[in-house]
GROMACS .gro file of N, CA and C in nm:
model
  546
    1MET      N    1   3.306  13.754  14.699
    1MET     CA    2   3.387  13.705  14.811
    1MET      C    3   3.502  13.741  14.799
    2PHE      N    4   3.568  13.728  14.905
    2PHE     CA    5   3.712  13.751  14.935
    2PHE      C    6   3.813  13.642  15.038
    3VAL      N    7   3.876  13.587  14.924
    3VAL     CA    8   3.987  13.470  15.030
    3VAL      C    9   4.106  13.506  15.044
    4PRO      N   10   4.172  13.557  15.140
    4PRO     CA   11   4.303  13.602  15.164
    4PRO      C   12   4.413  13.459  15.142
    5THR      N   13   4.504  13.508  15.086
    5THR     CA   14   4.603  13.388  15.073
    5THR      C   15   4.712  13.428  15.135
    6GLN      N   16   4.838  13.344  15.132
    6GLN     CA   17   4.976  13.416  15.179
    6GLN      C   18   5.063  13.436  15.050
    7ARG      N   19   5.105  13.524  15.069
    7ARG     CA   20   5.193  13.573  14.975
    7ARG      C   21   5.313  13.477  14.911
    8THR      N   22   5.335  13.445  14.804
    8THR     CA   23   5.471  13.339  14.749
    8THR      C   24   5.569  13.437  14.704
    9GLU      N   25   5.689  13.420  14.726
    9GLU     CA   26   5.807  13.499  14.682
    9GLU      C   27   5.832  13.472  14.563
   10GLY      N   28   5.816  13.567  14.443
   10GLY     CA   29   5.867  13.562  14.317
   10GLY      C   30   5.748  13.516  14.234
   11ILE      N   31   5.608  13.511  14.287
   11ILE     CA   32   5.488  13.499  14.231
   11ILE      C   33   5.380  13.604  14.257
   12SER      N   34   5.360  13.664  14.140
   12SER     CA   35   5.262  13.799  14.133
   12SER      C   36   5.126  13.775  14.051
   13THR      N   37   5.007  13.790  14.109
   13THR     CA   38   4.905  13.779  14.040
   13THR      C   39   4.911  13.867  13.876
   14SER      N   40   4.964  13.987  13.904
   14SER     CA   41   4.972  14.070  13.784
   14SER      C   42   5.058  13.987  13.689
   15ASP      N   43   5.148  13.923  13.716
   15ASP     CA   44   5.236  13.877  13.649
   15ASP      C   45   5.152  13.736  13.556
   16ILE      N   46   5.070  13.623  13.651
   16ILE     CA   47   4.965  13.542  13.626
   16ILE      C   48   4.911  13.600  13.504
   17ILE      N   49   4.803  13.695  13.557
   17ILE     CA   50   4.689  13.770  13.480
   17ILE      C   51   4.757  13.802  13.320
   18THR      N   52   4.879  13.882  13.312
   18THR     CA   53   4.953  13.924  13.191
   18THR      C   54   4.994  13.792  13.097
   19ARG      N   55   5.008  13.654  13.166
   19ARG     CA   56   5.032  13.570  13.111
   19ARG      C   57   4.927  13.489  13.051
   20ILE      N   58   4.820  13.493  13.087
   20ILE     CA   59   4.690  13.426  13.089
   20ILE      C   60   4.629  13.525  12.959
   21VAL      N   61   4.644  13.622  12.973
   21VAL     CA   62   4.610  13.725  12.870
   21VAL      C   63   4.687  13.706  12.731
   22ARG      N   64   4.818  13.722  12.761
   22ARG     CA   65   4.912  13.694  12.659
   22ARG      C   66   4.901  13.564  12.565
   23ASP      N   67   4.876  13.481  12.639
   23ASP     CA   68   4.884  13.321  12.603
   23ASP      C   69   4.727  13.274  12.550
   24TYR      N   70   4.621  13.373  12.557
   24TYR     CA   71   4.490  13.331  12.547
   24TYR      C   72   4.490  13.293  12.369
   25ASP      N   73   4.551  13.396  12.294
   25ASP     CA   74   4.561  13.363  12.147
   25ASP      C   75   4.601  13.217  12.110
   26VAL      N   76   4.747  13.184  12.190
   26VAL     CA   77   4.752  13.045  12.160
   26VAL      C   78   4.685  12.909  12.200
   27TYR      N   79   4.604  12.968  12.340
   27TYR     CA   80   4.536  12.892  12.415
   27TYR      C   81   4.421  12.842  12.321
   28ALA      N   82   4.366  12.966  12.273
   28ALA     CA   83   4.245  12.949  12.198
   28ALA      C   84   4.275  12.888  12.040
   29ARG      N   85   4.347  12.918  12.002
   29ARG     CA   86   4.427  12.853  11.836
   29ARG      C   87   4.408  12.681  11.861
   30ARG      N   88   4.474  12.673  11.967
   30ARG     CA   89   4.521  12.529  12.010
   30ARG      C   90   4.364  12.448  12.031
   31ASN      N   91   4.306  12.504  12.105
   31ASN     CA   92   4.185  12.447  12.152
   31ASN      C   93   4.076  12.438  12.012
   32LEU      N   94   4.111  12.538  11.920
   32LEU     CA   95   3.996  12.528  11.798
   32LEU      C   96   4.078  12.401  11.725
   33GLN      N   97   4.198  12.413  11.706
   33GLN     CA   98   4.264  12.272  11.619
   33GLN      C   99   4.214  12.131  11.699
   34ARG      N  100   4.224  12.134  11.805
   34ARG     CA  101   4.173  12.031  11.883
   34ARG      C  102   4.025  11.982  11.852
   35GLY      N  103   3.945  12.053  11.798
   35GLY     CA  104   3.808  12.029  11.773
   35GLY      C  105   3.692  12.120  11.848
   36TYR      N  106   3.721  12.189  11.958
   36TYR     CA  107   3.668  12.310  12.014
   36TYR      C  108   3.587  12.392  11.930
   37THR      N  109   3.459  12.424  11.988
   37THR     CA  110   3.369  12.495  11.894
   37THR      C  111   3.421  12.633  11.956
   38ALA      N  112   3.406  12.757  11.866
   38ALA     CA  113   3.417  12.872  11.910
   38ALA      C  114   3.301  12.897  12.019
   39LYS      N  115   3.214  12.878  12.044
   39LYS     CA  116   3.084  12.890  12.136
   39LYS      C  117   3.159  12.843  12.264
   40GLU      N  118   3.186  12.743  12.249
   40GLU     CA  119   3.295  12.655  12.364
   40GLU      C  120   3.388  12.754  12.445
   41LEU      N  121   3.439  12.798  12.336
   41LEU     CA  122   3.554  12.872  12.423
   41LEU      C  123   3.556  13.047  12.442
   42ASN      N  124   3.391  13.050  12.360
   42ASN     CA  125   3.378  13.205  12.398
   42ASN      C  126   3.411  13.321  12.314
   43VAL      N  127   3.456  13.249  12.180
   43VAL     CA  128   3.541  13.343  12.106
   43VAL      C  129   3.448  13.401  11.978
   44SER      N  130   3.444  13.513  11.944
   44SER     CA  131   3.379  13.579  11.841
   44SER      C  132   3.392  13.523  11.705
   45PHE      N  133   3.302  13.511  11.636
   45PHE     CA  134   3.316  13.492  11.475
   45PHE      C  135   3.436  13.521  11.435
   46ILE      N  136   3.474  13.654  11.418
   46ILE     CA  137   3.557  13.703  11.348
   46ILE      C  138   3.687  13.664  11.393
   47ASN      N  139   3.707  13.667  11.539
   47ASN     CA  140   3.793  13.591  11.609
   47ASN      C  141   3.873  13.446  11.558
   48GLU      N  142   3.751  13.354  11.576
   48GLU     CA  143   3.736  13.220  11.538
   48GLU      C  144   3.832  13.235  11.377
   49LYS      N  145   3.797  13.304  11.279
   49LYS     CA  146   3.815  13.303  11.154
   49LYS      C  147   3.955  13.346  11.160
   50LYS      N  148   3.990  13.437  11.243
   50LYS     CA  149   4.126  13.488  11.261
   50LYS      C  150   4.222  13.401  11.307
   51TYR      N  151   4.200  13.298  11.412
   51TYR     CA  152   4.261  13.204  11.459
   51TYR      C  153   4.301  13.088  11.319
   52ARG      N  154   4.180  13.055  11.284
   52ARG     CA  155   4.158  12.966  11.203
   52ARG      C  156   4.292  12.953  11.047
   53PHE      N  157   4.277  13.114  11.040
   53PHE     CA  158   4.372  13.168  10.934
   53PHE      C  159   4.511  13.142  10.943
   54GLN      N  160   4.526  13.189  11.100
   54GLN     CA  161   4.670  13.211  11.150
   54GLN      C  162   4.703  13.031  11.151
   55ASN      N  163   4.634  12.934  11.175
   55ASN     CA  164   4.674  12.830  11.171
   55ASN      C  165   4.696  12.766  11.045
   56GLN      N  166   4.633  12.836  10.945
   56GLN     CA  167   4.680  12.786  10.820
   56GLN      C  168   4.811  12.821  10.771
   57VAL      N  169   4.803  12.974  10.832
   57VAL     CA  170   4.927  13.028  10.764
   57VAL      C  171   5.068  12.943  10.856
   58ASP      N  172   5.063  12.916  10.994
   58ASP     CA  173   5.132  12.815  11.041
   58ASP      C  174   5.190  12.703  10.962
   59LYS      N  175   5.061  12.630  10.949
   59LYS     CA  176   5.082  12.516  10.849
   59LYS      C  177   5.150  12.539  10.728
   60MET      N  178   5.126  12.620  10.639
   60MET     CA  179   5.195  12.653  10.547
   60MET      C  180   5.361  12.703  10.581
   61LYS      N  181   5.393  12.783  10.675
   61LYS     CA  182   5.520  12.802  10.716
   61LYS      C  183   5.596  12.662  10.720
   62GLU      N  184   5.506  12.573  10.802
   62GLU     CA  185   5.595  12.447  10.810
   62GLU      C  186   5.629  12.374  10.728
   63LYS      N  187   5.510  12.377  10.593
   63LYS     CA  188   5.515  12.303  10.480
   63LYS      C  189   5.662  12.337  10.394
   64VAL      N  190   5.669  12.494  10.391
   64VAL     CA  191   5.782  12.570  10.317
   64VAL      C  192   5.868  12.565  10.383
   65LYS      N  193   5.890  12.530  10.532
   65LYS     CA  194   6.066  12.497  10.589
   65LYS      C  195   6.093  12.347  10.551
   66ASN      N  196   5.992  12.247  10.578
   66ASN     CA  197   6.021  12.104  10.516
   66ASN      C  198   6.048  12.116  10.359
   67VAL      N  199   5.984  12.183  10.257
   67VAL     CA  200   6.022  12.182  10.180
   67VAL      C  201   6.185  12.238  10.167
   68GLU      N  202   6.213  12.350  10.221
   68GLU     CA  203   6.341  12.423  10.219
   68GLU      C  204   6.452  12.338  10.235
   69GLU      N  205   6.410  12.274  10.361
   69GLU     CA  206   6.524  12.131  10.429
   69GLU      C  207   6.558  12.066  10.330
   70LYS      N  208   6.426  11.968  10.274
   70LYS     CA  209   6.441  11.886  10.187
   70LYS      C  210   6.509  11.960  10.058
   71SER      N  211   6.496  12.104  10.028
   71SER     CA  212   6.555  12.122   9.883
   71SER      C  213   6.709  12.141   9.923
   72LYS      N  214   6.749  12.170  10.049
   72LYS     CA  215   6.892  12.192  10.067
   72LYS      C  216   6.958  12.072  10.046
   73GLU      N  217   6.875  11.956  10.108
   73GLU     CA  218   6.945  11.844  10.127
   73GLU      C  219   6.991  11.784   9.992
   74PHE      N  220   6.868  11.816   9.898
   74PHE     CA  221   6.864  11.776   9.737
   74PHE      C  222   7.004  11.867   9.678
   75VAL      N  223   7.005  11.966   9.680
   75VAL     CA  224   7.084  12.054   9.615
   75VAL      C  225   7.262  12.046   9.718
   76TYR      N  226   7.239  11.987   9.827
   76TYR     CA  227   7.404  11.905   9.863
   76TYR      C  228   7.403  11.787   9.820
   77LYS      N  229   7.350  11.716   9.779
   77LYS     CA  230   7.349  11.588   9.727
   77LYS      C  231   7.392  11.593   9.572
   78VAL      N  232   7.290  11.676   9.478
   78VAL     CA  233   7.348  11.694   9.356
   78VAL      C  234   7.498  11.765   9.363
   79GLU      N  235   7.504  11.826   9.462
   79GLU     CA  236   7.687  11.912   9.427
   79GLU      C  237   7.765  11.819   9.468
   80GLU      N  238   7.727  11.724   9.569
   80GLU     CA  239   7.824  11.605   9.569
   80GLU      C  240   7.849  11.529   9.432
   81LYS      N  241   7.731  11.460   9.384
   81LYS     CA  242   7.741  11.416   9.273
   81LYS      C  243   7.783  11.466   9.169
   82SER      N  244   7.797  11.597   9.136
   82SER     CA  245   7.840  11.654   9.044
   82SER      C  246   8.001  11.695   9.079
   83HIS      N  247   8.018  11.669   9.168
   83HIS     CA  248   8.154  11.686   9.198
   83HIS      C  249   8.205  11.538   9.176
   84ASP      N  250   8.160  11.427   9.197
   84ASP     CA  251   8.208  11.340   9.164
   84ASP      C  252   8.231  11.335   9.012
   85LEU      N  253   8.092  11.362   8.924
   85LEU     CA  254   8.065  11.349   8.805
   85LEU      C  255   8.240  11.413   8.745
   86ILE      N  256   8.218  11.538   8.804
   86ILE     CA  257   8.344  11.630   8.728
   86ILE      C  258   8.469  11.574   8.742
   87GLN      N  259   8.483  11.489   8.847
   87GLN     CA  260   8.631  11.425   8.881
   87GLN      C  261   8.637  11.303   8.774
   88LYS      N  262   8.531  11.227   8.790
   88LYS     CA  263   8.559  11.135   8.687
   88LYS      C  264   8.570  11.149   8.556
   89TRP      N  265   8.484  11.294   8.496
   89TRP     CA  266   8.496  11.335   8.369
   89TRP      C  267   8.645  11.389   8.326
   90GLU      N  268   8.731  11.441   8.428
   90GLU     CA  269   8.866  11.490   8.397
   90GLU      C  270   8.949  11.396   8.419
   91GLU      N  271   8.931  11.268   8.502
   91GLU     CA  272   8.995  11.162   8.490
   91GLU      C  273   8.990  11.095   8.356
   92LYS      N  274   8.889  11.064   8.311
   92LYS     CA  275   8.849  10.986   8.121
   92LYS      C  276   8.899  11.094   8.061
   93SER      N  277   8.898  11.221   8.067
   93SER     CA  278   8.956  11.309   7.950
   93SER      C  279   9.110  11.278   7.954
   94ARG      N  280   9.182  11.291   8.068
   94ARG     CA  281   9.330  11.269   8.093
   94ARG      C  282   9.370  11.148   8.035
   95GLU      N  283   9.260  11.039   8.040
   95GLU     CA  284   9.296  10.932   8.014
   95GLU      C  285   9.299  10.891   7.850
   96PHE      N  286   9.182  10.938   7.797
   96PHE     CA  287   9.131  10.990   7.636
   96PHE      C  288   9.277  11.054   7.601
   97ILE      N  289   9.306  11.174   7.621
   97ILE     CA  290   9.440  11.253   7.567
   97ILE      C  291   9.545  11.155   7.586
   98GLY      N  292   9.577  11.083   7.703
   98GLY     CA  293   9.706  11.011   7.699
   98GLY      C  294   9.671  10.930   7.578
   99ASN      N  295   9.573  10.861   7.603
   99ASN     CA  296   9.572  10.740   7.488
   99ASN      C  297   9.553  10.772   7.315
  100PHE      N  298   9.518  10.925   7.318
  100PHE     CA  299   9.535  11.009   7.182
  100PHE      C  300   9.715  11.033   7.150
  101LEU      N  301   9.787  11.056   7.244
  101LEU     CA  302   9.894  11.108   7.204
  101LEU      C  303   9.976  10.997   7.207
  102GLU      N  304   9.941  10.890   7.294
  102GLU     CA  305  10.032  10.764   7.249
  102GLU      C  306   9.997  10.713   7.095
  103LEU      N  307   9.899  10.703   7.056
  103LEU     CA  308   9.843  10.676   6.942
  103LEU      C  309   9.909  10.783   6.812
  104PHE      N  310   9.886  10.921   6.842
  104PHE     CA  311   9.936  11.004   6.722
  104PHE      C  312  10.014  11.111   6.760
  105GLY      N  313  10.067  11.093   6.875
  105GLY     CA  314  10.182  11.196   6.925
  105GLY      C  315  10.296  11.192   6.836
  106PRO      N  316  10.405  11.259   6.878
  106PRO     CA  317  10.535  11.257   6.767
  106PRO      C  318  10.622  11.128   6.780
  107ASP      N  319  10.595  11.090   6.903
  107ASP     CA  320  10.647  10.957   6.878
  107ASP      C  321  10.569  10.842   6.901
  108GLY      N  322  10.419  10.836   6.861
  108GLY     CA  323  10.306  10.754   6.865
  108GLY      C  324  10.313  10.631   6.791
  109ALA      N  325  10.216  10.560   6.824
  109ALA     CA  326  10.220  10.428   6.771
  109ALA      C  327  10.191  10.469   6.598
  110TRP      N  328  10.090  10.562   6.570
  110TRP     CA  329  10.050  10.547   6.450
  110TRP      C  330  10.160  10.592   6.367
  111LYS      N  331  10.264  10.666   6.422
  111LYS     CA  332  10.375  10.710   6.324
  111LYS      C  333  10.497  10.628   6.292
  112GLN      N  334  10.482  10.521   6.381
  112GLN     CA  335  10.580  10.391   6.381
  112GLN      C  336  10.519  10.285   6.277
  113MET      N  337  10.355  10.297   6.295
  113MET     CA  338  10.303  10.228   6.196
  113MET      C  339  10.324  10.260   6.050
  114PHE      N  340  10.333  10.391   6.022
  114PHE     CA  341  10.316  10.421   5.889
  114PHE      C  342  10.453  10.427   5.831
  115GLN      N  343  10.561  10.478   5.912
  115GLN     CA  344  10.706  10.430   5.861
  115GLN      C  345  10.735  10.317   5.849
  116GLU      N  346  10.675  10.205   5.935
  116GLU     CA  347  10.683  10.064   5.905
  116GLU      C  348  10.643  10.037   5.789
  117ARG      N  349  10.528  10.038   5.738
  117ARG     CA  350  10.442  10.019   5.625
  117ARG      C  351  10.500  10.100   5.509
  118SER      N  352  10.540  10.222   5.516
  118SER     CA  353  10.603  10.286   5.397
  118SER      C  354  10.749  10.221   5.360
  119GLY      N  355  10.845  10.185   5.471
  119GLY     CA  356  10.908  10.094   5.449
  119GLY      C  357  10.917   9.965   5.363
  120ARG      N  358  10.796   9.913   5.417
  120ARG     CA  359  10.765   9.766   5.341
  120ARG      C  360  10.712   9.775   5.211
  121MET      N  361  10.662   9.927   5.187
  121MET     CA  362  10.579   9.938   5.078
  121MET      C  363  10.711   9.986   4.975
  122LEU      N  364  10.814  10.034   4.999
  122LEU     CA  365  10.939  10.108   4.918
  122LEU      C  366  11.041   9.942   4.911
  123GLN      N  367  11.020   9.871   4.978
  123GLN     CA  368  11.092   9.741   4.963
  123GLN      C  369  11.015   9.664   4.856
  124ALA      N  370  10.901   9.690   4.882
  124ALA     CA  371  10.811   9.604   4.757
  124ALA      C  372  10.855   9.669   4.637
  125LEU      N  373  10.869   9.805   4.616
  125LEU     CA  374  10.862   9.853   4.484
  125LEU      C  375  10.995   9.887   4.449
  126SER      N  376  11.121   9.895   4.520
  126SER     CA  377  11.242   9.902   4.492
  126SER      C  378  11.320   9.795   4.557
  127PRO      N  379  11.340   9.679   4.541
  127PRO     CA  380  11.418   9.579   4.613
  127PRO      C  381  11.590   9.652   4.590
  128ARG      N  382  11.652   9.590   4.710
  128ARG     CA  383  11.782   9.637   4.729
  128ARG      C  384  11.884   9.577   4.628
  129GLN      N  385  11.976   9.624   4.600
  129GLN     CA  386  12.081   9.587   4.495
  129GLN      C  387  12.171   9.478   4.562
  130SER      N  388  12.195   9.367   4.507
  130SER     CA  389  12.269   9.296   4.574
  130SER      C  390  12.415   9.346   4.606
  131PRO      N  391  12.472   9.250   4.711
  131PRO     CA  392  12.617   9.329   4.748
  131PRO      C  393  12.693   9.306   4.657
  132THR      N  394  12.807   9.359   4.653
  132THR     CA  395  12.914   9.361   4.576
  132THR      C  396  12.992   9.278   4.576
  133SER      N  397  13.011   9.235   4.687
  133SER     CA  398  13.107   9.093   4.686
  133SER      C  399  13.043   8.942   4.642
  134SER      N  400  12.910   8.957   4.612
  134SER     CA  401  12.825   8.848   4.563
  134SER      C  402  12.852   8.790   4.435
  135PRO      N  403  12.871   8.688   4.376
  135PRO     CA  404  12.903   8.665   4.247
  135PRO      C  405  12.764   8.714   4.168
  136THR      N  406  12.815   8.784   4.037
  136THR     CA  407  12.704   8.810   3.956
  136THR      C  408  12.727   8.739   3.821
  137ARG      N  409  12.634   8.760   3.769
  137ARG     CA  410  12.638   8.693   3.597
  137ARG      C  411  12.630   8.806   3.517
  138GLU      N  412  12.746   8.834   3.456
  138GLU     CA  413  12.728   8.942   3.362
  138GLU      C  414  12.616   8.866   3.213
  139ARG      N  415  12.549   8.933   3.180
  139ARG     CA  416  12.487   8.933   3.048
  139ARG      C  417  12.552   9.020   2.941
  140SER      N  418  12.562   8.945   2.807
  140SER     CA  419  12.575   9.022   2.730
  140SER      C  420  12.466   9.101   2.649
  141PRO      N  421  12.453   9.228   2.660
  141PRO     CA  422  12.333   9.289   2.593
  141PRO      C  423  12.325   9.246   2.474
  142SER      N  424  12.216   9.225   2.428
  142SER     CA  425  12.166   9.182   2.302
  142SER      C  426  12.137   9.327   2.227
  143PRO      N  427  12.148   9.331   2.077
  143PRO     CA  428  12.109   9.440   2.031
  143PRO      C  429  12.006   9.504   2.037
  144ARG      N  430  11.871   9.397   2.045
  144ARG     CA  431  11.761   9.452   2.040
  144ARG      C  432  11.703   9.514   2.153
  145SER      N  433  11.735   9.464   2.302
  145SER     CA  434  11.674   9.471   2.389
  145SER      C  435  11.806   9.539   2.499
  146PRO      N  436  11.803   9.666   2.521
  146PRO     CA  437  11.876   9.698   2.613
  146PRO      C  438  11.802   9.694   2.734
  147SER      N  439  11.912   9.726   2.836
  147SER     CA  440  11.862   9.704   2.995
  147SER      C  441  11.784   9.846   3.023
  148PRO      N  442  11.668   9.811   3.086
  148PRO     CA  443  11.607   9.954   3.096
  148PRO      C  444  11.671   9.996   3.276
  149THR      N  445  11.692  10.135   3.270
  149THR     CA  446  11.725  10.203   3.408
  149THR      C  447  11.598  10.223   3.449
  150LEU      N  448  11.558  10.189   3.563
  150LEU     CA  449  11.462  10.262   3.627
  150LEU      C  450  11.505  10.338   3.782
  151PRO      N  451  11.402  10.477   3.767
  151PRO     CA  452  11.501  10.535   3.878
  151PRO      C  453  11.486  10.500   4.001
  152TRP      N  454  11.375  10.394   4.044
  152TRP     CA  455  11.361  10.347   4.186
  152TRP      C  456  11.458  10.251   4.205
  153VAL      N  457  11.513  10.176   4.131
  153VAL     CA  458  11.620  10.049   4.126
  153VAL      C  459  11.728  10.132   4.192
  154LEU      N  460  11.793  10.266   4.137
  154LEU     CA  461  11.882  10.307   4.156
  154LEU      C  462  11.884  10.404   4.253
  155ASN      N  463  11.748  10.429   4.317
  155ASN     CA  464  11.733  10.532   4.437
  155ASN      C  465  11.786  10.654   4.395
  156LYS      N  466  11.782  10.695   4.284
  156LYS     CA  467  11.797  10.833   4.225
  156LYS      C  468  11.666  10.901   4.193
  157PRO      N  469  11.644  11.028   4.251
  157PRO     CA  470  11.507  11.057   4.175
  157PRO      C  471  11.520  11.082   4.050
  158SER      N  472  11.422  11.077   3.953
  158SER     CA  473  11.451  11.154   3.831
  158SER      C  474  11.305  11.276   3.814
  159PRO      N  475  11.271  11.332   3.722
  159PRO     CA  476  11.197  11.433   3.718
  159PRO      C  477  11.081  11.373   3.677
  160PRO      N  478  10.981  11.349   3.735
  160PRO     CA  479  10.886  11.278   3.683
  160PRO      C  480  10.795  11.338   3.551
  161LEU      N  481  10.728  11.188   3.475
  161LEU     CA  482  10.701  11.229   3.334
  161LEU      C  483  10.549  11.246   3.366
  162SER      N  484  10.487  11.178   3.448
  162SER     CA  485  10.364  11.172   3.461
  162SER      C  486  10.300  11.138   3.614
  163PRO      N  487  10.183  11.135   3.658
  163PRO     CA  488  10.137  11.152   3.801
  163PRO      C  489  10.204  10.998   3.846
  164LYS      N  490  10.197  10.899   3.768
  164LYS     CA  491  10.249  10.775   3.854
  164LYS      C  492  10.411  10.828   3.886
  165GLY      N  493  10.466  10.871   3.798
  165GLY     CA  494  10.582  10.877   3.813
  165GLY      C  495  10.646  10.987   3.909
  166ALA      N  496  10.533  11.077   3.914
  166ALA     CA  497  10.564  11.183   4.080
  166ALA      C  498  10.530  11.081   4.185
  167ALA      N  499  10.467  10.981   4.220
  167ALA     CA  500  10.423  10.922   4.335
  167ALA      C  501  10.547  10.820   4.384
  168SER      N  502  10.595  10.739   4.217
  168SER     CA  503  10.742  10.685   4.262
  168SER      C  504  10.863  10.746   4.304
  169ALA      N  505  10.851  10.886   4.264
  169ALA     CA  506  10.956  10.974   4.303
  169ALA      C  507  10.987  11.027   4.448
  170SER      N  508  10.847  11.047   4.489
  170SER     CA  509  10.822  11.090   4.612
  170SER      C  510  10.844  10.956   4.711
  171ILE      N  511  10.812  10.850   4.693
  171ILE     CA  512  10.848  10.683   4.753
  171ILE      C  513  10.962  10.684   4.797
  172SER      N  514  11.038  10.686   4.663
  172SER     CA  515  11.220  10.677   4.671
  172SER      C  516  11.268  10.788   4.769
  173SER      N  517  11.206  10.920   4.764
  173SER     CA  518  11.269  11.011   4.829
  173SER      C  519  11.229  10.996   5.001
  174MET      N  520  11.114  10.893   5.024
  174MET     CA  521  11.099  10.855   5.164
  174MET      C  522  11.172  10.772   5.206
  175SER      N  523  11.211  10.697   5.103
  175SER     CA  524  11.317  10.575   5.160
  175SER      C  525  11.451  10.635   5.196
  176GLU      N  526  11.500  10.712   5.135
  176GLU     CA  527  11.596  10.804   5.186
  176GLU      C  528  11.619  10.845   5.288
  177GLY      N  529  11.510  10.902   5.327
  177GLY     CA  530  11.469  10.955   5.446
  177GLY      C  531  11.487  10.867   5.561
  178ASP      N  532  11.425  10.745   5.513
  178ASP     CA  533  11.379  10.638   5.645
  178ASP      C  534  11.520  10.580   5.679
  179GLU      N  535  11.608  10.556   5.584
  179GLU     CA  536  11.723  10.504   5.594
  179GLU      C  537  11.822  10.590   5.658
  180ASP      N  538  11.814  10.708   5.663
  180ASP     CA  539  11.887  10.806   5.737
  180ASP      C  540  11.838  10.787   5.897
  181GLU      N  541  11.718  10.780   5.936
  181GLU     CA  542  11.665  10.765   6.075
  181GLU      C  543  11.693  10.640   6.139
  182LYS      N  544  11.730  10.513   6.040
  182LYS     CA  545  11.780  10.401   6.085
  182LYS      C  546  11.888  10.375   6.133
   0.00000   0.00000   0.00000
């Protein structure tokens, strides 16, 4: 049978047939996914398996694409967190170094505390002589007990005779250096 139709500008039957043939695989795959059987679509056994395999490949591609997008988001979040952690670590390390220098630096609290304590120790070991303007009582030396002269009382270092003498000599030399600084 032949039915004549009027020609529509911009539409050709050969273009329509080409589109139908070209998109037939997509049509068959889509309908197989919807639940139609291969017999209903007049598709061969081999083509049915090919279409189902292509559907599975497309699903895997979609999953891989989703995983890739999620992994990119995860990596971006990790990068942000790592930058934040690095900045916090740098701030804390600067704070730690500053506190360390305040305590142990050249003018640190530790040096001041050490100087203060060594000064107290020196004062305890060698009290200062009384001023010359204050009245003093003179004792007559008894023939039995001559007055001992101790090196730390006179603030003059003497050659050490024993390890204890060496310690007292170094303490008296430290006291002379401390008095110069004050």
